[in-house]
Coordinates of C-alpha atoms in Angstrom, one line a residue:
M291 CA 86.9 112.7 118.8
E292 CA 83.4 111.5 119.6
Q293 CA 84.5 108.0 118.8
L294 CA 87.5 108.4 121.2
Y295 CA 85.2 109.5 124.0
L296 CA 83.1 106.4 123.6
F297 CA 86.2 104.2 123.6
Y298 CA 87.2 105.7 127.0
K299 CA 83.9 104.4 128.5
L300 CA 85.7 101.0 128.5
K301 CA 87.2 99.9 131.7
G302 CA 90.8 98.9 132.4
A303 CA 93.8 99.0 130.1
A304 CA 91.8 98.2 126.9
Y305 CA 90.8 101.8 126.4
K306 CA 94.4 102.9 126.2
K307 CA 95.1 100.3 123.4
I308 CA 92.1 101.5 121.5
I309 CA 93.0 105.2 121.5
V310 CA 96.6 104.5 120.6
A311 CA 95.5 102.3 117.7
C312 CA 93.0 105.0 116.4
I313 CA 95.5 107.8 116.7
S314 CA 98.2 105.7 115.0
I315 CA 95.9 104.8 112.2
F316 CA 95.0 108.5 111.7
F317 CA 98.6 109.6 111.4
F318 CA 99.5 106.6 109.3
A319 CA 96.8 107.6 106.9
L320 CA 98.2 111.1 106.6
T321 CA 101.7 109.7 106.0
V322 CA 100.5 107.3 103.2
F323 CA 98.6 110.1 101.6
S324 CA 101.6 112.4 101.5
Q325 CA 103.7 109.7 99.8
T326 CA 101.2 108.8 97.0
T327 CA 101.0 110.3 93.5
N328 CA 97.8 110.3 91.5
I329 CA 98.5 109.1 87.9
G330 CA 96.6 108.7 84.7
G331 CA 97.0 109.0 80.9
V332 CA 100.5 108.5 79.4
V333 CA 103.1 108.3 82.1
N334 CA 106.1 107.5 80.0
T335 CA 108.3 109.3 77.6
Y336 CA 109.5 107.7 74.4
H337 CA 112.8 108.4 72.6
K338 CA 113.9 107.2 69.2
V339 CA 117.4 105.7 69.3
V340 CA 119.7 106.8 66.5
E341 CA 122.9 105.2 67.6
I342 CA 124.3 103.0 70.4
I343 CA 127.9 103.1 71.5
P344 CA 128.3 99.9 73.7
A345 CA 131.8 100.7 75.0
K346 CA 130.4 103.8 76.7
A347 CA 127.0 102.4 77.6
C348 CA 125.8 105.3 75.5
V349 CA 122.5 105.7 73.7
R350 CA 122.0 108.6 71.3
V351 CA 118.4 109.7 70.9
A352 CA 116.6 111.9 68.5
D353 CA 115.1 114.0 71.3
I354 CA 116.0 114.1 75.0
T355 CA 113.0 116.1 76.0
G356 CA 111.6 114.7 79.3
L357 CA 114.5 112.4 80.1
N358 CA 115.8 112.7 83.7
L359 CA 119.0 111.8 85.4
N360 CA 118.8 108.7 87.6
S361 CA 115.6 107.6 86.0
R362 CA 114.8 104.0 85.0
V363 CA 114.6 103.3 81.3
M364 CA 113.7 100.4 79.0
L365 CA 115.9 100.0 75.9
V366 CA 114.0 97.8 73.4
Q367 CA 114.2 96.9 69.7
M368 CA 110.9 96.8 68.0
K369 CA 111.7 95.3 64.6
G370 CA 114.6 93.8 62.5
A371 CA 113.6 90.2 61.8
T372 CA 114.6 88.6 58.5
I373 CA 111.8 86.8 56.6
S374 CA 111.3 84.9 53.4
T375 CA 109.9 87.2 50.6
N376 CA 109.2 84.4 48.2
N377 CA 105.8 84.5 46.5
N378 CA 104.8 81.1 47.8
S379 CA 103.7 79.4 51.0
T380 CA 107.1 80.2 52.6
F381 CA 106.4 83.9 52.5
G382 CA 106.9 85.5 55.9
D383 CA 108.8 82.5 57.4
I384 CA 111.3 83.8 59.9
S385 CA 114.9 82.9 59.0
S386 CA 116.3 85.0 61.9
Q387 CA 114.7 87.2 64.5
N388 CA 118.1 89.0 64.8
E389 CA 118.0 91.7 67.5
A390 CA 114.2 92.1 67.2
G391 CA 112.7 91.9 70.7
N392 CA 115.9 92.5 72.6
Y393 CA 115.4 94.6 75.6
E394 CA 116.8 95.6 79.0
I395 CA 116.2 97.8 82.0
G396 CA 118.8 100.4 82.9
T397 CA 119.3 103.7 84.8
V398 CA 120.4 107.1 83.3
C399 CA 123.6 108.4 84.9
Y400 CA 124.4 111.4 82.6
I401 CA 123.0 113.3 79.6
I402 CA 125.3 115.2 77.2
G403 CA 123.6 116.7 74.2
D404 CA 121.7 113.9 72.5
S405 CA 123.8 111.2 74.3
V406 CA 122.3 109.3 77.2
F407 CA 124.8 107.3 79.4
L408 CA 123.7 104.4 81.5
F409 CA 125.1 103.2 84.9
H410 CA 125.6 99.6 83.6
D411 CA 127.1 98.0 80.6
L412 CA 124.6 96.9 78.0
L413 CA 123.5 93.3 78.0
N414 CA 122.4 93.0 74.4
T415 CA 123.2 94.2 70.9
Y416 CA 120.8 96.4 68.9
N417 CA 120.4 97.4 65.3
T418 CA 119.6 101.1 65.2
V419 CA 119.6 101.2 61.4
T420 CA 116.7 98.9 60.6
G421 CA 115.5 97.7 64.0
K422 CA 113.6 100.7 65.3
V423 CA 115.1 100.9 68.8
Q424 CA 113.5 103.1 71.4
L425 CA 114.3 104.3 74.9
V426 CA 111.3 104.3 77.2
Q427 CA 111.5 106.3 80.5
F428 CA 109.6 104.7 83.4
G429 CA 106.9 106.5 85.3
E430 CA 108.6 106.5 88.8
Y431 CA 106.8 107.0 92.1
Y432 CA 107.1 106.2 95.8
S433 CA 103.4 105.0 95.7
A434 CA 100.9 105.7 93.0
D435 CA 97.1 105.7 92.7
V436 CA 95.7 105.2 89.2
I437 CA 92.8 107.6 89.2
D438 CA 92.4 107.8 85.4
T439 CA 93.2 105.1 82.9
V440 CA 97.0 104.8 82.3
K441 CA 97.6 104.3 78.6
A442 CA 100.4 103.6 76.2
A443 CA 101.1 106.0 73.4
S444 CA 100.3 103.8 70.4
W445 CA 103.1 102.3 68.5
D446 CA 104.2 104.6 65.6
S447 CA 106.4 102.8 63.1
A448 CA 107.3 106.0 61.3
A449 CA 108.5 107.6 64.5
G450 CA 109.9 104.4 65.9
T451 CA 108.3 105.0 69.3
G452 CA 105.4 104.0 71.5
G453 CA 103.4 100.9 72.4
V454 CA 104.9 100.5 75.9
I455 CA 103.8 101.2 79.5
A456 CA 106.5 101.0 82.2
I457 CA 105.8 101.9 85.9
F458 CA 108.0 101.7 89.0
C459 CA 106.6 102.1 92.5
D460 CA 108.9 101.8 95.5
Q461 CA 105.9 100.8 97.6
D462 CA 102.3 100.6 96.5
L463 CA 100.5 100.7 93.2
T464 CA 96.7 101.0 93.7
L465 CA 94.3 100.6 90.8
N466 CA 91.1 102.7 90.7
K467 CA 91.2 102.7 86.9
P468 CA 92.8 100.3 84.4
I469 CA 96.4 100.1 83.1
Y470 CA 95.5 99.7 79.4
A471 CA 97.7 98.9 76.4
D472 CA 94.9 97.3 74.3
S473 CA 95.5 97.8 70.5
S474 CA 98.7 99.8 71.2
G475 CA 101.0 97.4 69.3
Y476 CA 101.8 96.6 65.7
K477 CA 99.2 98.0 63.3
G478 CA 96.6 96.0 61.5
G479 CA 96.2 96.2 57.8
L480 CA 94.2 99.2 56.7
Y481 CA 91.0 99.2 54.7
Y482 CA 91.5 99.5 51.0
N483 CA 88.8 99.4 48.3
N484 CA 90.3 97.4 45.5
N485 CA 87.7 98.5 43.0
A486 CA 88.2 95.3 41.1
T487 CA 86.5 91.9 40.9
C488 CA 87.1 88.6 39.1
N489 CA 85.2 86.7 36.4
F490 CA 85.3 83.6 34.4
V491 CA 88.0 85.0 32.1
Q492 CA 90.3 86.6 34.7
T493 CA 90.2 84.6 37.9
A494 CA 91.5 85.8 41.2
G495 CA 95.2 85.3 41.8
T496 CA 96.6 82.7 44.3
G497 CA 99.7 84.7 45.1
F498 CA 101.0 85.3 48.6
V499 CA 102.4 88.7 47.8
Y500 CA 101.0 91.5 45.6
D501 CA 101.4 95.3 45.3
I502 CA 98.1 96.6 46.4
T503 CA 98.3 99.5 44.0
S504 CA 98.5 97.2 41.0
T505 CA 95.9 97.8 38.4
D506 CA 95.2 94.2 37.7
N507 CA 92.6 92.0 39.4
L508 CA 95.0 89.8 41.2
N509 CA 95.8 91.9 44.2
G510 CA 94.8 91.4 47.8
A511 CA 94.2 93.4 51.0
Y512 CA 96.9 94.9 53.3
K513 CA 98.9 92.6 55.6
G514 CA 99.3 93.3 59.3
E515 CA 102.5 94.8 60.7
S516 CA 105.1 92.6 62.4
V517 CA 108.7 92.4 63.7
A518 CA 109.8 92.4 60.1
T519 CA 109.8 95.5 57.8
I520 CA 108.4 94.8 54.3
G521 CA 108.4 97.1 51.3
A522 CA 105.4 98.6 49.6
T523 CA 105.4 96.0 46.8
L524 CA 105.1 93.2 49.4
N525 CA 102.5 94.7 51.6
S526 CA 99.3 92.9 50.4
A527 CA 97.8 89.5 49.9
K528 CA 97.5 86.3 51.9
G529 CA 101.1 85.6 53.0
A530 CA 101.7 86.4 56.7
P531 CA 104.8 88.5 57.4
A532 CA 106.3 86.9 60.5
N533 CA 103.8 87.6 63.4
G534 CA 101.6 89.8 61.3
G535 CA 98.4 88.4 59.7
G536 CA 98.1 88.1 55.9
G537 CA 95.5 90.1 54.0
G538 CA 92.6 88.4 52.2
N539 CA 93.0 87.9 48.5
N540 CA 90.7 89.0 45.7
H541 CA 87.9 88.0 45.8
N542 CA 86.5 89.0 49.2
N543 CA 88.6 86.7 51.4
S544 CA 89.1 87.7 55.0
G545 CA 92.3 88.6 56.8
G546 CA 94.4 86.4 59.1
G547 CA 94.9 87.0 62.8
G548 CA 98.1 88.4 64.3
A549 CA 100.5 86.4 66.5
N550 CA 102.9 86.7 69.4
L551 CA 104.5 83.6 70.8
N552 CA 101.7 81.5 69.3
V553 CA 100.1 81.5 65.9
G554 CA 97.2 83.5 64.7
G555 CA 94.0 82.1 63.1
I556 CA 93.6 81.9 59.3
G557 CA 90.9 84.1 57.8
G558 CA 87.6 83.0 56.5
G559 CA 87.3 82.1 52.8
N560 CA 85.0 82.8 49.9
S561 CA 82.4 80.0 49.6
S562 CA 80.2 81.8 47.1
S563 CA 78.9 80.0 44.0
G564 CA 78.6 81.0 40.4
P565 CA 80.7 84.0 39.3
F566 CA 81.2 85.2 42.8
G567 CA 83.2 82.1 43.7
C568 CA 86.0 83.0 41.3
N569 CA 88.0 79.8 41.9
T570 CA 89.4 81.4 45.1
S571 CA 89.7 78.3 47.3
G572 CA 92.5 78.8 49.8
N573 CA 93.0 82.5 49.3
Q574 CA 92.1 83.7 52.7
G575 CA 94.7 85.6 54.8
R576 CA 97.1 83.4 56.7
G577 CA 97.5 83.7 60.4
G578 CA 100.7 85.3 61.8
K579 CA 103.6 83.1 62.7
A580 CA 104.8 82.3 66.2
L581 CA 107.8 84.2 67.5
S582 CA 110.5 82.9 69.9
S583 CA 111.1 84.6 73.2
S584 CA 114.6 83.0 73.3
G585 CA 114.0 81.9 76.9
G586 CA 112.4 85.2 77.9
T587 CA 115.2 87.5 76.7
K588 CA 113.0 89.0 74.0
I589 CA 109.6 90.7 74.3
F590 CA 107.2 91.7 71.6
L591 CA 104.2 93.8 70.7
G592 CA 101.2 91.8 69.5
G593 CA 101.2 91.3 65.7
G594 CA 98.8 93.3 63.6
A595 CA 96.1 91.4 61.7
G596 CA 95.5 91.3 58.0
A597 CA 92.6 93.3 56.4
G598 CA 89.8 91.7 54.4
H599 CA 89.6 92.1 50.7
A600 CA 87.0 94.7 49.7
N601 CA 85.7 96.0 46.4
N602 CA 82.1 97.0 47.0
G603 CA 82.9 100.2 49.0
A604 CA 79.8 99.4 51.1
S605 CA 81.8 99.4 54.3
T606 CA 85.2 100.8 55.4
L607 CA 85.5 98.5 58.4
N608 CA 87.4 95.7 56.8
Y609 CA 90.7 96.6 58.6
G610 CA 92.8 94.2 60.6
G611 CA 93.0 94.7 64.4
N612 CA 96.0 96.2 66.0
G613 CA 98.2 94.1 68.3
G614 CA 98.4 94.6 72.1
G615 CA 101.2 96.7 73.6
I616 CA 103.9 95.9 76.2
I617 CA 103.4 96.6 80.0
F618 CA 106.1 96.4 82.6
I619 CA 105.0 96.8 86.3
W620 CA 107.6 97.0 89.0
A621 CA 106.1 97.5 92.5
N622 CA 106.4 96.2 96.1
N623 CA 102.6 95.9 96.4
I624 CA 99.7 96.1 94.0
N625 CA 96.1 96.6 95.1
G626 CA 93.9 95.6 92.2
N627 CA 90.6 96.9 93.6
G628 CA 88.7 94.8 91.1
D629 CA 90.4 96.5 88.2
L630 CA 92.6 95.3 85.4
I631 CA 96.0 95.4 83.6
S632 CA 95.3 94.8 79.9
A633 CA 97.3 94.3 76.7
N634 CA 94.7 92.8 74.4
G635 CA 94.8 92.7 70.7
G636 CA 92.1 94.7 68.8
G637 CA 89.2 93.1 67.1
G638 CA 89.0 92.9 63.3
G639 CA 86.7 95.2 61.3
A640 CA 83.4 93.8 60.1
S641 CA 82.4 93.6 56.5
T642 CA 79.3 93.9 54.4
A643 CA 79.4 91.4 51.5
D644 CA 83.2 91.7 51.5
G645 CA 86.1 90.1 53.3
A646 CA 86.4 91.0 57.1
G647 CA 89.6 91.9 59.0
G648 CA 91.5 89.6 61.4
G649 CA 92.0 90.1 65.1
G650 CA 95.3 91.5 66.5
A651 CA 97.4 89.4 68.8
G652 CA 97.7 90.0 72.6
G653 CA 100.8 91.9 73.7
T654 CA 103.3 91.2 76.5
V655 CA 102.9 91.9 80.3
I656 CA 105.8 91.7 82.8
M657 CA 104.8 91.7 86.5
H658 CA 107.7 92.3 89.0
V659 CA 105.5 92.6 92.1
T660 CA 106.1 91.2 95.5
N661 CA 102.6 91.3 97.0
Y662 CA 99.1 91.3 95.5
T663 CA 96.0 92.4 97.3
G664 CA 92.4 92.9 96.2
S665 CA 91.0 91.3 93.1
L666 CA 92.9 91.9 89.9
T667 CA 92.6 90.8 86.3
I668 CA 95.7 90.6 84.1
R669 CA 94.9 89.9 80.5
S670 CA 96.6 89.7 77.1
N671 CA 93.9 88.2 74.9
G672 CA 93.9 88.0 71.1
G673 CA 91.3 90.1 69.3
N674 CA 88.3 88.4 67.6
G675 CA 88.1 88.2 63.9
G676 CA 85.7 90.6 62.2
L677 CA 82.1 89.7 61.5
S678 CA 81.1 89.0 57.9
D679 CA 77.6 90.0 57.0
N680 CA 76.6 88.8 53.6
G681 CA 73.2 90.4 53.6
G682 CA 71.4 87.4 52.3
L683 CA 72.5 88.1 48.8
A684 CA 72.1 85.1 46.5
N685 CA 75.3 83.1 46.0
R686 CA 77.4 85.4 48.1
C687 CA 79.1 84.0 51.1
F688 CA 82.4 85.2 52.7
G689 CA 83.8 83.9 56.0
G690 CA 84.8 86.1 58.9
G691 CA 88.3 87.2 59.9
G692 CA 90.8 85.0 61.7
G693 CA 91.3 85.5 65.5
G694 CA 94.5 86.9 67.0
S695 CA 96.7 84.7 69.2
G696 CA 96.9 85.3 73.0
G697 CA 99.9 87.2 74.3
A698 CA 102.5 86.5 77.0
I699 CA 102.4 87.3 80.7
Y700 CA 105.5 87.0 82.9
F701 CA 105.7 86.9 86.7
T702 CA 109.0 87.2 88.4
G703 CA 107.7 85.1 91.3
A704 CA 105.1 82.5 91.6
I705 CA 101.9 83.0 89.6
P706 CA 99.6 84.9 92.0
L707 CA 96.0 84.3 92.9
V708 CA 94.6 86.8 90.4
T709 CA 92.6 86.4 87.2
I710 CA 94.9 85.7 84.3
T711 CA 93.7 85.3 80.7
V712 CA 95.8 84.8 77.5
N713 CA 93.0 83.5 75.3
G714 CA 93.2 83.4 71.5
G715 CA 90.6 85.5 69.7
A716 CA 87.6 83.8 68.2
G717 CA 87.2 83.5 64.4
G718 CA 84.8 86.0 63.0
A719 CA 81.2 84.9 62.5
E720 CA 79.5 84.7 59.1
I721 CA 75.9 85.8 59.1
N722 CA 73.1 86.2 56.5
R723 CA 74.7 83.7 54.1
G724 CA 73.2 83.9 50.7
T725 CA 71.3 80.9 49.2
G726 CA 73.1 78.5 46.9
C727 CA 76.5 78.9 48.4
N728 CA 79.1 76.2 48.9
T729 CA 80.3 74.8 52.2
A730 CA 81.2 77.7 54.5
V731 CA 84.9 78.4 55.1
A732 CA 85.0 80.0 58.5
G733 CA 87.7 82.1 60.1
A734 CA 89.8 80.2 62.6
A735 CA 90.4 81.1 66.2
G736 CA 93.8 82.3 67.3
S737 CA 96.0 80.1 69.5
N738 CA 96.0 80.7 73.3
G739 CA 99.0 82.6 74.7
Q740 CA 101.4 81.7 77.5
T741 CA 101.9 82.5 81.2
F742 CA 105.3 82.2 82.9
S743 CA 106.5 82.2 86.5
S744 CA 109.9 82.8 88.1
Y745 CA 110.9 85.1 85.3
T746 CA 114.1 87.1 85.4
F747 CA 113.8 90.3 83.4
A748 CA 116.7 91.6 81.5
R749 CA 118.9 94.1 83.3
S750 CA 122.7 94.5 83.6
T751 CA 124.5 94.5 86.9
D752 CA 128.0 95.2 85.6
P753 CA 128.9 98.9 86.3
S754 CA 129.9 101.0 83.4
G755 CA 133.2 102.5 84.2
Y756 CA 132.8 105.1 81.5
C757 CA 129.8 106.6 83.4
E758 CA 132.0 107.7 86.3
L759 CA 134.6 109.1 84.0
L760 CA 132.0 111.5 82.6
L761 CA 132.0 113.3 85.9
P762 CA 134.4 116.3 85.6
S763 CA 135.6 115.5 89.1
K764 CA 135.8 111.8 88.3
L765 CA 133.7 110.5 91.2
L766 CA 135.3 107.2 92.2
Y767 CA 132.4 106.1 94.5
F768 CA 129.4 107.3 96.5
R769 CA 128.2 105.0 99.3
A770 CA 125.5 104.9 102.0
L771 CA 126.0 102.9 105.1
L772 CA 123.5 102.4 108.0
L773 CA 125.1 102.9 111.5
D774 CA 122.9 102.7 114.5
N775 CA 119.8 104.1 112.7
K776 CA 121.9 106.9 111.2
V777 CA 123.2 106.9 107.7
R778 CA 126.9 107.6 106.9
L779 CA 127.4 108.9 103.3
N780 CA 131.0 108.9 102.0
W781 CA 132.5 109.5 98.6
E782 CA 135.8 110.0 96.9
V783 CA 136.8 112.1 93.9
L784 CA 139.9 111.8 91.7
N785 CA 140.1 115.5 90.8
P786 CA 138.9 117.5 93.8
E787 CA 140.3 120.7 92.4
L788 CA 137.6 120.8 89.8
A789 CA 134.8 120.7 92.3
K790 CA 133.3 123.6 94.2
Y791 CA 130.6 122.1 96.4
F792 CA 129.1 118.8 97.3
T793 CA 125.4 118.3 98.3
V794 CA 124.0 115.1 99.7
E795 CA 120.3 114.8 98.8
R796 CA 117.6 112.5 100.0
K797 CA 114.3 111.8 98.2
N798 CA 111.3 112.7 100.4
T799 CA 107.9 111.1 100.5
N800 CA 106.7 113.5 97.7
D801 CA 109.4 112.1 95.4
Q802 CA 111.3 115.4 95.7
W803 CA 115.1 115.5 96.3
M804 CA 115.9 117.5 99.4
A805 CA 119.4 118.6 100.6
V806 CA 120.4 116.9 103.9
A807 CA 124.1 118.0 104.0
G808 CA 126.5 120.2 102.2
V809 CA 130.3 120.2 102.1
N810 CA 132.7 122.8 100.5
A811 CA 135.2 121.1 98.2
N812 CA 138.9 121.2 99.1
D813 CA 141.4 121.1 96.3
L814 CA 143.6 118.8 98.2
Q815 CA 141.0 116.5 99.7
Q816 CA 139.7 113.5 97.8
Q817 CA 137.6 111.7 100.5
Y818 CA 134.5 113.1 102.2
A819 CA 131.8 111.9 104.6
V820 CA 128.7 113.2 106.2
I821 CA 126.1 111.8 108.6
D822 CA 122.3 111.9 108.1
N823 CA 121.1 111.8 111.7
N824 CA 117.4 111.7 110.8
P825 CA 116.7 109.2 108.1
A826 CA 113.1 108.2 107.6
A827 CA 111.7 104.8 108.6
G828 CA 111.9 102.4 105.6
Y829 CA 113.8 103.0 102.4
N830 CA 115.9 106.1 102.1
Q831 CA 117.3 107.0 98.7
Y832 CA 120.4 109.3 98.5
R833 CA 122.4 110.9 95.7
L834 CA 125.4 113.2 95.6
R835 CA 125.1 116.5 93.7
I836 CA 128.5 117.9 92.6
T837 CA 128.7 121.5 91.7
E838 CA 131.8 122.2 89.6
K839 CA 133.8 125.4 89.6
N840 CA 132.3 126.2 86.2
N841 CA 128.9 125.9 87.9
S842 CA 127.9 122.8 86.0
I843 CA 126.1 120.2 88.1
V844 CA 126.4 116.4 87.9
Y845 CA 124.9 113.6 90.0
S846 CA 126.0 110.3 91.3
A847 CA 124.2 107.0 91.2
I848 CA 121.4 106.6 93.7
Q849 CA 122.2 104.7 96.9
Q850 CA 119.4 103.1 99.0
V851 CA 119.4 102.2 102.7
Y852 CA 116.6 100.6 104.7
V853 CA 116.1 101.9 108.2
D854 CA 114.1 99.8 110.7
F855 CA 113.4 102.1 113.6
A856 CA 112.5 100.7 116.9
I857 CA 109.8 102.8 118.6
K858 CA 111.6 105.7 120.2
A859 CA 110.4 106.8 123.6
F860 CA 110.7 110.3 124.9
T861 CA 111.2 111.8 128.4
V862 CA 109.0 114.5 130.0
Y863 CA 109.8 116.5 133.1
P864 CA 108.7 117.6 135.5
N865 CA 106.0 115.0 135.9
P866 CA 103.8 115.8 137.8
A867 CA 103.8 119.3 136.3
V868 CA 101.9 122.6 136.7
D869 CA 102.2 124.9 133.7
K870 CA 105.3 123.9 131.8
I871 CA 107.1 120.7 130.7
S872 CA 110.2 119.8 128.8
I873 CA 110.3 117.1 126.1
Q874 CA 113.5 115.3 125.2
G875 CA 114.2 112.7 122.6
N876 CA 116.1 112.0 119.4
F877 CA 113.1 112.2 117.1
R878 CA 112.7 111.6 113.5
K879 CA 111.7 114.7 111.6
P880 CA 109.1 116.0 111.6
S881 CA 107.7 115.1 115.0
M882 CA 104.6 116.5 116.7
L883 CA 103.5 116.5 120.3
F884 CA 99.8 115.9 121.0
L885 CA 98.2 116.5 124.4
F886 CA 94.8 114.8 125.1
D887 CA 92.6 114.8 128.1
I888 CA 91.3 111.5 129.5
S889 CA 88.2 111.7 127.3
G890 CA 90.3 111.9 124.2
K891 CA 89.8 115.6 123.5
L892 CA 92.8 117.2 121.8
L893 CA 94.1 120.1 123.9
L894 CA 97.4 121.0 122.4
Q895 CA 99.7 120.2 119.5
K896 CA 103.2 121.5 118.9
R897 CA 106.1 120.7 116.6
L898 CA 109.2 119.4 118.4
A899 CA 112.8 120.2 117.9
N900 CA 115.1 117.3 117.3
I901 CA 116.3 116.8 120.9
F902 CA 114.9 119.3 123.4
T903 CA 111.7 121.4 123.4
E904 CA 110.1 123.4 126.2
V905 CA 106.3 123.5 126.1
N906 CA 104.1 126.0 127.9
L907 CA 100.9 124.2 128.9
P908 CA 97.4 125.8 128.7
F909 CA 95.4 126.0 131.9
L910 CA 94.7 122.4 133.0
S911 CA 92.7 121.2 135.9
P912 CA 94.5 118.7 138.2
G913 CA 94.3 115.2 136.9
I914 CA 95.7 112.7 134.4
Y915 CA 96.4 113.6 130.7
L916 CA 98.0 111.8 127.8
L917 CA 101.1 112.9 125.7
K918 CA 101.7 111.4 122.3
V919 CA 104.9 111.7 120.2
N920 CA 105.2 109.5 117.1
E921 CA 104.1 106.0 118.2
T922 CA 104.6 106.5 121.9
I923 CA 102.0 107.7 124.5
Q924 CA 102.9 108.7 128.1
K925 CA 100.8 109.8 131.0
L926 CA 101.2 113.3 132.3
I927 CA 100.0 114.3 135.8
I928 CA 98.9 117.8 136.5
H929 CA 98.9 119.1 140.1

């Protein structure tokens, strides 16, 4: 209040404007704080899909724990592409992506047992047998502050879940820490010590596919993971499986980089001389192959990179880097605060006188955001290939890993004025080359990724009639209509005799559902209506809770109404006053009365009833005072 006192030293009407602004800012700050949720860590839940029944918009999941009614979800297929498995240069070529990468955004209307029903018909087909389909529940907030790094649970191929961050904010998303899905995508090839070498009698193999557990000397390192599933007998050597990088072949060739919509870099090769050369020209891991987004209808994790061939056991870091994850941000405003949203691929593992790992590909980022404020970096870069340190050993020279490709970043509007990078990862360096080696065969950089504007993300708008049939009372509709800054809510049920009670709920600024009206069901009445006389300014979300006669509870779809309040005045009488006043007005709840003296000192505060409140005043000297309710200030004269 010391600052307010100084403001009142100003002459004329200016002082009134200043105090009104200061008080308004103060209460606005309190309001914003109450609407904001602090978030960090893993904010999503992940659910393996075991069956889809399109006719009912039904998704059966292995575990419903954590799934909520009316929540936004992403349905996405992680694998399922068909590739060539020939042991030649065609290995890993994609003959069909099939349903791999198909996705859509939906809303949960009902959950029965392991069955999750969506409000809208499905857009796409999915293969739940081989495709590893998952249902990802959004983290949903009115506004959110990222106070600790938001992370994706890493992709787990065995579980068929993870690798995705999905956030919805009705209003503001503020970054104080990163949103981070680096290395959360397809897995890079693991380190494996082959414990085998080559010589003049038994030279290294030139095959694109080997079984890594084979006892002969022709095997290669593990391939990176991709949109295609390959068997254990196909999981090693230089051929690249779709967007996964190939593993380096015996002897000591490096792994290839992973890919997304662009190709990964080929791994570095063996340029040693003498017996360490082993006739291995061209046996480095191939870079992952580019995928097709089919016009943006498909999204992908970044491809995992191939590992480098190792046989010395001197280092266990020859692994391929993981690909980047998927990030979906849906918000009205985002305040970057100089922070970042990141889905980079991981770097390849370094080697010591062995082959090095390739870099993982960048993942996918979708930004459905209206406004951007503050500096922000959005990136989906490929990981760098691993460093190859040959230790200066005579005649031993092995190139570094191939770089991963950049990923894909989509904006549903114009490309904003933020920092955007989709760079391909650099090929791994080769250091301490031995003397007497042949010309170096360096690891190649991955290709740069892509950025898109005016993107339309996949979501259905066709209502699923089956969802309403699931309600025991067979809710025909639930609607919200704005009428003179009040909201009329009406609904109709087909079987009212099954219902006991209806409750209209509105979500408050703390993201909690609060009852605003209740109606007893009438066995003979199908249509009902109530009025919310006190909606909040801005967006109001409503749902109908139906309590059945068997005490089961079901919910309607959410209805949203925007209320644009004009500033509402209030009346005070008597004015001039002595020791008591009456305040009248149709206020939004909750409303507070504040009484200030002319210096800005707070003398009284009182919660007001909706229409009429009588206020006993403290002892006041004759003079002019100020009354504030909501955004309005009036003068009060005391005799």
